[in-house]
XYZ file of C-alpha atoms in Angstrom:
573
model
C -9.642 3.220 11.108
C -12.006 5.253 8.906
C -9.400 8.088 7.873
C -10.483 7.989 4.377
C -10.493 10.428 1.370
C -13.516 12.159 2.617
C -11.966 12.979 5.986
C -8.820 14.031 4.130
C -11.089 16.477 2.064
C -12.454 18.041 5.187
C -8.923 18.496 6.757
C -7.540 20.085 3.558
C -10.341 22.485 3.482
C -10.000 23.539 7.228
C -6.164 24.092 6.727
C -6.638 26.251 3.765
C -8.522 28.516 6.006
C -6.365 28.096 9.139
C -2.753 27.764 8.174
C -2.568 29.007 4.552
C -0.480 31.188 4.220
C 1.549 30.067 7.362
C 5.240 30.533 8.274
C 7.090 27.403 9.482
C 8.691 28.373 12.722
C 9.793 25.070 14.203
C 10.290 21.492 13.153
C 10.612 18.483 15.498
C 10.875 14.646 15.047
C 9.778 13.132 18.366
C 9.872 9.526 16.983
C 10.821 7.466 13.916
C 7.213 7.881 12.513
C 6.170 11.430 13.526
C 6.971 14.947 12.466
C 5.696 18.124 14.277
C 5.599 21.594 12.646
C 4.922 24.794 14.580
C 3.195 26.979 12.043
C 2.354 30.669 12.709
C -0.708 31.939 10.826
C -3.337 34.519 11.322
C -1.681 35.692 14.512
C -1.799 32.173 16.139
C 0.594 29.196 16.541
C -0.605 25.850 15.247
C 1.033 22.403 15.838
C 0.658 20.151 12.932
C 1.419 16.585 13.305
C 2.527 14.394 10.574
C 2.446 10.590 11.428
C 3.074 7.506 9.302
C 2.570 5.145 12.422
C 1.746 1.710 10.910
C -1.500 1.452 13.005
C -2.236 5.354 13.491
C -1.160 7.000 10.296
C -2.718 10.417 10.340
C -2.222 14.171 9.915
C -3.952 16.934 11.924
C -3.540 20.034 14.101
C -2.965 18.830 17.644
C -2.864 20.189 21.257
C -0.648 17.367 22.507
C 2.771 17.977 23.481
C 5.663 15.598 22.481
C 9.036 14.761 23.962
C 11.800 15.375 21.505
C 15.189 13.632 21.259
C 18.273 15.540 22.370
C 19.949 15.078 18.819
C 17.510 15.514 15.929
C 17.296 12.547 13.442
C 18.588 13.185 9.934
C 15.380 13.539 8.166
C 14.391 16.287 10.776
C 17.618 18.134 10.072
C 16.933 18.018 6.275
C 13.480 19.432 6.865
C 14.764 22.125 8.817
C 17.464 23.031 6.324
C 14.859 23.310 3.536
C 11.755 24.459 5.252
C 12.585 26.481 8.336
C 11.238 29.961 7.826
C 9.241 28.905 4.628
C 5.670 29.843 3.947
C 2.878 27.434 3.014
C 1.547 28.558 -0.261
C -1.152 25.753 -0.745
C -2.291 22.478 0.507
C -3.945 20.148 -1.963
C -5.576 16.599 -1.969
C -4.861 14.217 -4.788
C -8.472 13.672 -6.012
C -10.175 11.691 -3.370
C -7.058 9.949 -2.305
C -5.384 10.006 1.118
C -2.387 11.883 -0.548
C -1.784 15.478 0.514
C 0.787 17.826 -0.902
C 1.977 20.989 1.013
C 3.700 23.517 -1.197
C 6.244 25.783 0.417
C 7.844 29.059 -0.906
C 11.381 29.399 0.484
C 14.801 30.774 -0.356
C 18.013 28.829 -1.195
C 21.562 29.350 0.078
C 22.038 32.450 -2.367
C 18.697 33.977 -1.589
C 16.788 32.880 -4.611
C 13.021 32.001 -4.299
C 12.476 28.186 -4.567
C 9.621 25.786 -4.136
C 9.425 22.604 -2.171
C 6.746 20.060 -1.653
C 6.095 17.872 1.345
C 3.943 14.885 0.321
C 2.230 12.706 2.961
C 0.672 9.409 1.813
C -1.583 7.716 4.372
C -1.807 4.189 3.385
C -1.488 2.178 6.817
C 1.883 0.453 6.991
C 2.927 1.725 3.500
C 2.406 5.362 4.783
C 5.256 7.805 3.997
C 6.387 11.397 4.239
C 8.478 12.817 1.381
C 10.135 16.113 0.701
C 10.166 16.898 -3.029
C 12.167 19.463 -5.039
C 9.497 20.894 -7.241
C 11.708 22.346 -9.951
C 13.502 18.944 -10.447
C 10.666 16.732 -9.539
C 12.997 14.542 -7.512
C 12.923 13.307 -3.780
C 15.209 15.217 -1.407
C 14.602 12.675 1.363
C 11.809 10.681 2.953
C 10.868 9.465 6.444
C 10.855 5.872 5.214
C 13.073 4.777 2.396
C 11.751 2.215 -0.098
C 14.103 0.463 -2.617
C 13.201 -1.206 -6.041
C 13.466 -4.664 -4.364
C 10.661 -3.597 -1.976
C 8.448 -1.967 -4.501
C 8.694 -2.636 -8.308
C 6.357 0.361 -9.240
C 8.507 3.211 -7.649
C 11.586 3.793 -5.622
C 11.441 6.254 -2.704
C 15.097 7.272 -2.196
C 16.956 10.615 -2.297
C 17.546 11.576 -5.863
C 14.821 9.576 -7.510
C 11.888 10.858 -9.332
C 8.727 11.124 -7.219
C 5.958 9.001 -8.692
C 2.393 8.625 -7.413
C 1.218 5.215 -6.081
C -0.526 3.302 -8.805
C -3.952 4.384 -9.682
C -6.715 2.090 -8.752
C -9.297 3.074 -11.517
C -12.010 3.948 -8.975
C -14.744 6.632 -9.471
C -14.388 10.029 -7.914
C -17.523 10.544 -5.725
C -17.292 14.264 -6.411
C -17.612 14.256 -10.095
C -19.875 11.132 -11.129
C -23.577 11.239 -11.017
C -25.904 8.763 -9.304
C -26.600 6.931 -12.584
C -23.003 6.071 -13.207
C -22.600 4.890 -9.677
C -25.673 2.546 -9.860
C -24.420 1.120 -13.227
C -21.224 0.099 -11.374
C -23.095 -1.986 -8.713
C -24.389 -5.468 -9.507
C -27.256 -5.976 -7.108
C -27.623 -9.646 -7.965
C -24.107 -10.412 -7.031
C -24.643 -9.129 -3.348
C -21.991 -7.912 -0.930
C -22.994 -4.256 -1.927
C -20.525 -2.755 0.728
C -17.640 -4.441 -0.961
C -18.648 -3.286 -4.358
C -19.049 0.345 -3.212
C -15.545 0.171 -1.708
C -14.177 -1.173 -4.970
C -16.153 1.501 -7.072
C -15.690 4.788 -5.221
C -12.296 6.392 -4.440
C -11.768 7.644 -0.964
C -14.723 5.711 0.565
C -13.954 3.606 3.768
C -15.982 0.538 4.806
C -17.709 2.780 7.518
C -19.161 4.910 4.750
C -19.962 1.966 2.608
C -21.944 0.463 5.358
C -23.580 3.942 6.045
C -24.807 3.885 2.293
C -26.203 0.426 2.515
C -27.715 0.998 5.859
C -29.534 4.164 4.688
C -30.921 2.298 1.572
C -32.057 -0.432 3.864
C -31.632 -2.864 0.824
C -34.193 -0.778 -0.977
C -34.520 -0.319 -4.801
C -32.005 1.245 -7.030
C -33.757 4.626 -6.780
C -33.345 4.523 -3.121
C -29.570 3.980 -3.534
C -29.362 6.869 -5.877
C -31.213 9.176 -3.580
C -28.698 8.114 -0.758
C -25.649 8.543 -3.026
C -26.849 11.939 -4.144
C -27.466 13.260 -0.392
C -23.966 12.164 0.583
C -22.387 13.580 -2.603
C -23.914 16.951 -1.918
C -22.692 16.778 1.678
C -19.091 16.098 0.522
C -19.122 18.668 -2.334
C -20.429 21.511 0.037
C -18.199 20.647 2.907
C -21.267 20.215 5.104
C -19.507 18.094 7.492
C -20.454 17.108 10.873
C -17.352 15.654 12.681
C -18.064 13.276 15.446
C -16.748 10.314 17.383
C -19.008 7.228 17.837
C -18.509 4.943 20.658
C -20.107 1.592 21.152
C -18.001 -1.670 21.399
C -15.233 0.066 19.586
C -14.662 3.827 18.647
C -15.202 5.182 15.070
C -15.041 8.752 13.757
C -16.116 10.497 10.578
C -16.953 13.894 9.210
C -20.209 12.641 7.570
C -23.393 12.496 9.683
C -23.629 8.712 10.321
C -27.255 7.832 10.829
C -26.895 4.028 10.887
C -24.203 3.813 13.750
C -25.350 3.077 17.192
C -23.662 4.223 20.408
C -22.823 7.495 22.073
C -21.832 10.391 19.764
C -19.518 13.018 20.589
C -19.635 16.051 18.157
C -16.750 18.313 17.337
C -16.534 21.924 15.798
C -13.787 20.829 13.489
C -12.208 17.686 11.867
C -8.984 18.620 13.429
C -10.360 18.607 16.949
C -12.179 15.304 16.390
C -8.943 13.570 15.046
C -6.884 15.041 17.984
C -9.468 13.743 20.467
C -9.723 10.274 18.760
C -5.923 9.734 18.445
C -4.683 11.406 21.645
C -2.866 8.876 23.708
C -3.496 6.085 21.329
C -0.107 6.296 19.469
C 1.618 7.100 22.734
C 0.168 4.079 24.229
C 1.497 1.971 21.328
C 5.014 3.555 21.710
C 4.970 3.018 25.491
C 3.916 -0.671 24.864
C 6.957 -1.165 22.548
C 9.290 0.646 24.826
C 8.184 -1.342 27.833
C 7.794 -4.586 25.982
C 10.875 -6.250 27.671
C 9.878 -4.739 31.110
C 6.326 -5.974 30.899
C 7.516 -9.487 29.908
C 10.105 -9.504 32.852
C 7.491 -8.395 35.419
C 4.914 -10.810 34.011
C 7.494 -13.791 34.185
C 8.381 -12.789 37.856
C 4.713 -12.780 38.680
C 4.041 -16.141 37.161
C 7.053 -17.429 38.889
C 5.694 -16.252 42.244
C 2.312 -17.672 41.519
C 3.767 -20.947 40.734
C 5.692 -20.819 44.167
C 2.453 -19.863 45.775
C 0.927 -23.001 44.621
C 3.658 -25.075 45.903
C 3.440 -23.174 49.371
C -0.209 -24.100 49.412
C 0.388 -27.710 48.694
C 2.962 -27.808 51.630
C 0.376 -26.138 53.886
C -2.276 -28.674 52.773
C 0.238 -31.398 53.568
C 1.287 -29.760 56.877
C -2.394 -29.808 57.953
C -2.148 -33.626 58.070
C 0.725 -33.445 60.694
C -1.505 -34.419 63.593
C -2.080 -37.735 61.646
C 1.684 -38.852 61.811
C 1.711 -38.006 65.578
C -1.427 -40.259 65.849
C 0.308 -43.108 63.996
C 3.480 -42.726 66.198
C 1.521 -42.842 69.338
C -0.407 -45.946 68.205
C 2.669 -47.749 67.060
C 4.459 -46.904 70.352
C 1.437 -48.470 72.333
C 1.700 -51.551 70.126
C 5.287 -52.089 69.716
C 5.021 -55.604 71.014
C 3.123 -56.511 67.815
C 5.880 -55.532 65.431
C 9.095 -56.856 64.469
C 11.794 -55.803 61.827
C 10.688 -56.670 58.392
C 7.031 -56.121 58.782
C 5.438 -54.142 56.054
C 2.300 -53.226 58.118
C 0.646 -53.809 61.479
C -2.888 -53.894 62.532
C -3.724 -52.076 65.606
C -6.847 -50.736 67.630
C -7.328 -47.103 67.206
C -8.091 -45.992 70.560
C -8.645 -42.537 69.350
C -11.633 -43.678 67.435
C -14.919 -43.566 69.575
C -15.847 -46.930 68.020
C -12.290 -48.589 68.759
C -11.948 -49.606 65.110
C -8.885 -51.423 63.804
C -6.404 -49.379 61.710
C -3.578 -50.666 59.491
C -0.290 -48.759 59.775
C 2.033 -49.084 56.851
C 5.668 -49.720 57.879
C 9.033 -49.473 56.442
C 10.375 -53.202 56.448
C 14.062 -51.966 56.543
C 13.568 -50.135 59.795
C 13.081 -51.436 63.348
C 9.883 -50.861 65.128
C 11.427 -48.070 67.151
C 12.842 -46.372 63.988
C 9.407 -46.565 62.340
C 7.969 -44.977 65.271
C 10.649 -42.118 65.405
C 10.033 -41.678 61.738
C 6.254 -40.711 62.398
C 7.328 -38.370 65.106
C 10.048 -36.738 62.979
C 7.636 -36.175 60.068
C 5.185 -34.812 62.477
C 7.694 -32.311 63.871
C 8.988 -31.351 60.317
C 5.479 -30.639 59.047
C 4.646 -28.661 61.984
C 7.782 -26.492 61.675
C 7.460 -26.125 57.974
C 3.977 -24.738 58.354
C 5.161 -21.773 60.369
C 7.895 -21.076 58.003
C 5.763 -21.588 54.746
C 2.988 -19.340 56.288
C 5.572 -16.529 56.415
C 6.696 -17.285 52.866
C 3.137 -17.199 51.618
C 2.684 -13.825 53.317
C 6.004 -12.585 51.552
C 4.829 -14.188 48.165
C 1.540 -12.521 48.347
C 3.171 -9.114 48.868
C 5.493 -9.892 45.910
C 2.564 -10.823 43.545
C 0.595 -7.631 44.645
C 3.799 -5.474 44.045
C 4.253 -7.007 40.460
C 0.557 -6.784 39.801
C 0.804 -3.112 40.712
C 3.878 -2.605 38.315
C 2.015 -4.266 35.546
C -1.062 -1.863 36.122
C 1.263 1.225 36.011
C 2.822 0.151 32.686
C -0.766 0.169 31.354
C -1.219 3.777 32.141
C 2.387 4.861 31.907
C 3.553 7.711 29.585
C 6.841 7.374 27.820
C 8.849 9.321 30.563
C 7.298 7.036 33.232
C 8.793 3.896 31.813
C 12.225 4.709 32.893
C 10.884 5.489 36.239
C 9.659 1.944 36.568
C 12.862 0.452 35.121
C 14.849 2.430 37.663
C 12.694 1.271 40.524
C 13.331 -2.393 39.491
C 17.000 -1.652 39.507
C 16.769 -0.099 42.973
C 14.974 -3.305 44.172
C 17.368 -5.549 42.844
C 15.211 -7.187 40.145
C 17.254 -5.835 37.258
C 20.953 -5.249 37.105
C 22.295 -1.647 37.157
C 24.565 -0.838 34.302
C 27.765 1.161 35.160
C 26.739 4.076 32.976
C 23.298 4.189 34.574
C 24.904 4.224 38.028
C 26.757 7.431 37.116
C 23.569 9.000 35.866
C 21.320 7.935 38.893
C 21.975 11.007 41.007
C 21.302 13.381 38.187
C 17.645 12.299 37.660
C 15.132 15.041 38.347
C 12.243 14.869 40.619
C 9.220 12.648 39.841
C 6.698 14.457 37.737
C 3.079 13.255 38.661
C 0.121 14.129 36.478
C -1.777 17.283 37.514
C -5.538 17.699 36.913
C -7.874 20.520 37.848
C -11.368 19.917 39.410
C -14.292 21.877 38.062
C -14.101 24.333 41.050
C -10.431 24.904 40.313
C -8.895 22.610 42.982
C -5.685 20.918 41.910
C -5.587 17.013 42.009
C -2.337 15.185 41.618
C -2.034 11.542 40.259
C 1.018 9.253 40.614
C 1.476 7.076 37.542
C 4.259 4.826 39.206
C 5.570 4.117 42.571
C 8.183 6.922 42.594
C 5.462 9.422 41.646
C 3.005 7.879 44.180
C 5.449 8.322 47.057
C 6.451 11.675 46.072
C 2.774 12.828 45.678
C 1.778 11.167 49.080
C 4.974 11.792 51.288
C 6.307 15.076 49.788
C 3.874 17.186 47.896
C 0.656 16.582 50.120
C -0.200 18.402 53.284
C -1.043 16.152 56.281
C -4.697 17.386 56.005
C -5.069 16.953 52.164
C -7.499 14.249 50.937
C -5.950 11.008 49.686
C -7.731 8.516 47.457
C -7.081 4.886 46.242
C -8.996 2.133 44.825
C -9.994 -0.417 47.536
C -7.894 -3.507 47.376
C -7.127 -2.862 43.681
C -3.777 -1.769 42.256
C -4.006 1.855 41.242
C -2.618 5.445 41.598
C -2.262 7.383 44.594
C -4.532 10.559 44.088
C -4.258 13.738 46.227
C -6.729 16.667 46.289
C -4.615 19.617 47.434
C -7.375 20.986 49.618
C -8.196 20.268 53.182
C -12.191 20.579 52.658
C -12.856 19.607 49.097
C -16.398 19.917 47.731
C -18.504 16.699 46.982
C -18.153 17.422 43.311
C -14.213 17.531 43.539
C -14.225 14.569 45.798
C -16.205 12.576 42.989
C -13.914 14.035 40.351
C -10.803 12.645 42.193
C -12.433 9.391 42.770
C -13.065 9.066 39.009
C -9.319 9.616 38.449
C -8.431 7.023 41.187
C -10.771 4.589 39.409
C -9.514 5.311 35.945
C -5.847 4.937 36.731
C -6.334 1.603 38.346
C -6.701 -2.015 37.151
C -10.410 -1.590 37.283
C -10.329 1.141 34.497
C -12.936 -0.862 32.395
C -15.088 -1.882 35.463
C -18.239 -0.312 36.717
C -18.817 0.813 40.334
C -15.394 0.739 41.391
C -14.805 1.165 45.307
C -12.538 4.113 46.021
C -11.381 4.822 49.591
C -10.526 8.249 50.769
C -8.937 9.659 53.934
C -6.568 12.364 54.883
C -2.719 12.147 54.618
C -2.226 11.812 58.256
C -3.984 8.481 58.206
C -1.719 7.117 55.455
C 1.402 5.271 56.606
C 4.188 3.434 54.801
C 5.238 0.272 57.050
C 8.962 -0.172 57.574
C 10.513 -2.318 54.852
C 7.460 -2.203 52.671
C 7.836 -2.233 48.933
C 7.840 1.088 47.031
C 4.288 2.563 46.722
C 2.953 0.410 49.446
C 0.901 2.146 52.375
C -1.641 1.352 54.913
C -4.360 3.741 55.846
C -7.350 4.009 58.223
C -10.159 6.397 59.083
C -11.285 5.869 55.394
C -14.698 6.296 53.674
C -15.608 4.587 50.504
C -17.105 6.079 47.208
C -18.408 3.876 44.266
C -17.654 5.347 40.746
C -17.590 4.099 37.210
C -14.374 5.341 35.289
C -15.106 7.647 32.497
C -12.534 8.862 29.933
C -14.374 12.013 29.160
C -14.289 13.150 32.852
C -10.513 12.447 32.869
C -9.945 14.339 29.800
C -12.063 17.273 30.851
C -10.065 17.495 34.127
C -6.773 17.547 32.108
C -8.053 20.168 29.881
C -8.964 22.397 32.694
C -5.147 22.617 33.600
C -4.433 23.710 29.850
C -7.207 26.124 29.669
C -6.692 27.571 33.185
């Protein structure tokens, strides 16, 4: 991810305008890698997220909400002890590195003014957040402890001196001139992008590619001109935050002229980062939280698919049942030609229009009569098994569809949805119920489906799992409300809480149904819609399974932007 020193510079500049000075009102720690501050500044509350997530390490003001544990972790309590009620005096970046220091003015137990620093180092899996006593220069505590055995250069433990990461001896893009930059590049060596990354502090591969792309492998003078333009942009904070979408998503605050794909511009760097990372880290948390659940459901599905294969083989074999009846009847008619001990007999096949001869294989240990009865018994067995297996195939198909639906629901689940799915599997007998869980079962609250708002203000509800699907369809919806679901594709139940929605609202709800389905990455997804009165749950059906009629079909292409807009309508409404 291109969260480099240039993006960090843009952020610190924005924060010094937005939240300095700012008072720390609340501190939370929703996960092991995230800290959330609520800051009051300029008459507004701002939510600042610090994350040292190994894949999504970042810091920015966010509009997302987080679920906090009932008991705050130790580091959270220490932050509250030292920083609750404190005032941010300054926010500074270390050169062009991804290291930011927040300086707080606070009071100690006896009322004297003291200063504390909160340092975040954004370095991928080595990222960390540390609370520093400024007067003593030692670490009060850190989100991640690092012993001397893990890092010879420095120890990150309470009571130890805070030491900056090793300097990489790179040039600061803000202070050098174009001639110094060019002298560091060996154009005969090639791999200009790598050389730029090794030369300039705070420059990501994305920016290095932009420099090379703009220069178009031109002369040294061309590279100097491109460097000077970018340097001028960075020095003057002339940033243009944007997300670029092609095969993958990228973002940056510099105007990227050589990146193809759709571009979404933002007014601020914080808004850009919030939009880019929103959902990504939660999806990763959900993935980790539901890892065992996903594996269990996948194994169950694979088991049923193997069972289906065996059933199909049995059906294929049963389709030959008439052959054994045929052989039994031919052997009965030619019993006089057979004696015990014969391994085969050649008879005239009177079922064949051309009356050709047919060789019947026999069991030499059986009498002619026993061989005949054996053919008829096999015929009856296969005929009976076909009826039984056809029922089993139907049950197995339902089972596979149900498990497939659960896998899709995990793919779009929020953290709070995972326990609903786990509870459903316990109710259905797939997972054993723990005794402690049995006591808590009745205390669970009502399902919480996702709410969205159409452009015209109409409310749209989306179930993210079977409990929510059944609650939305059977409890919250009126019999004349419009119900939507992807056609023959696992997905969410979507309800428009309106009897006569506009075409625009209908289309927006169809986008949600397609987006929260197994066909999220497809185009022209078929979405059926009908009224609730035409939606029924068959007796004994699996959770979330319904039948419906009187439907019409829309074809839509899922769009993340539309989904986000409909969600933001709720927040802004």
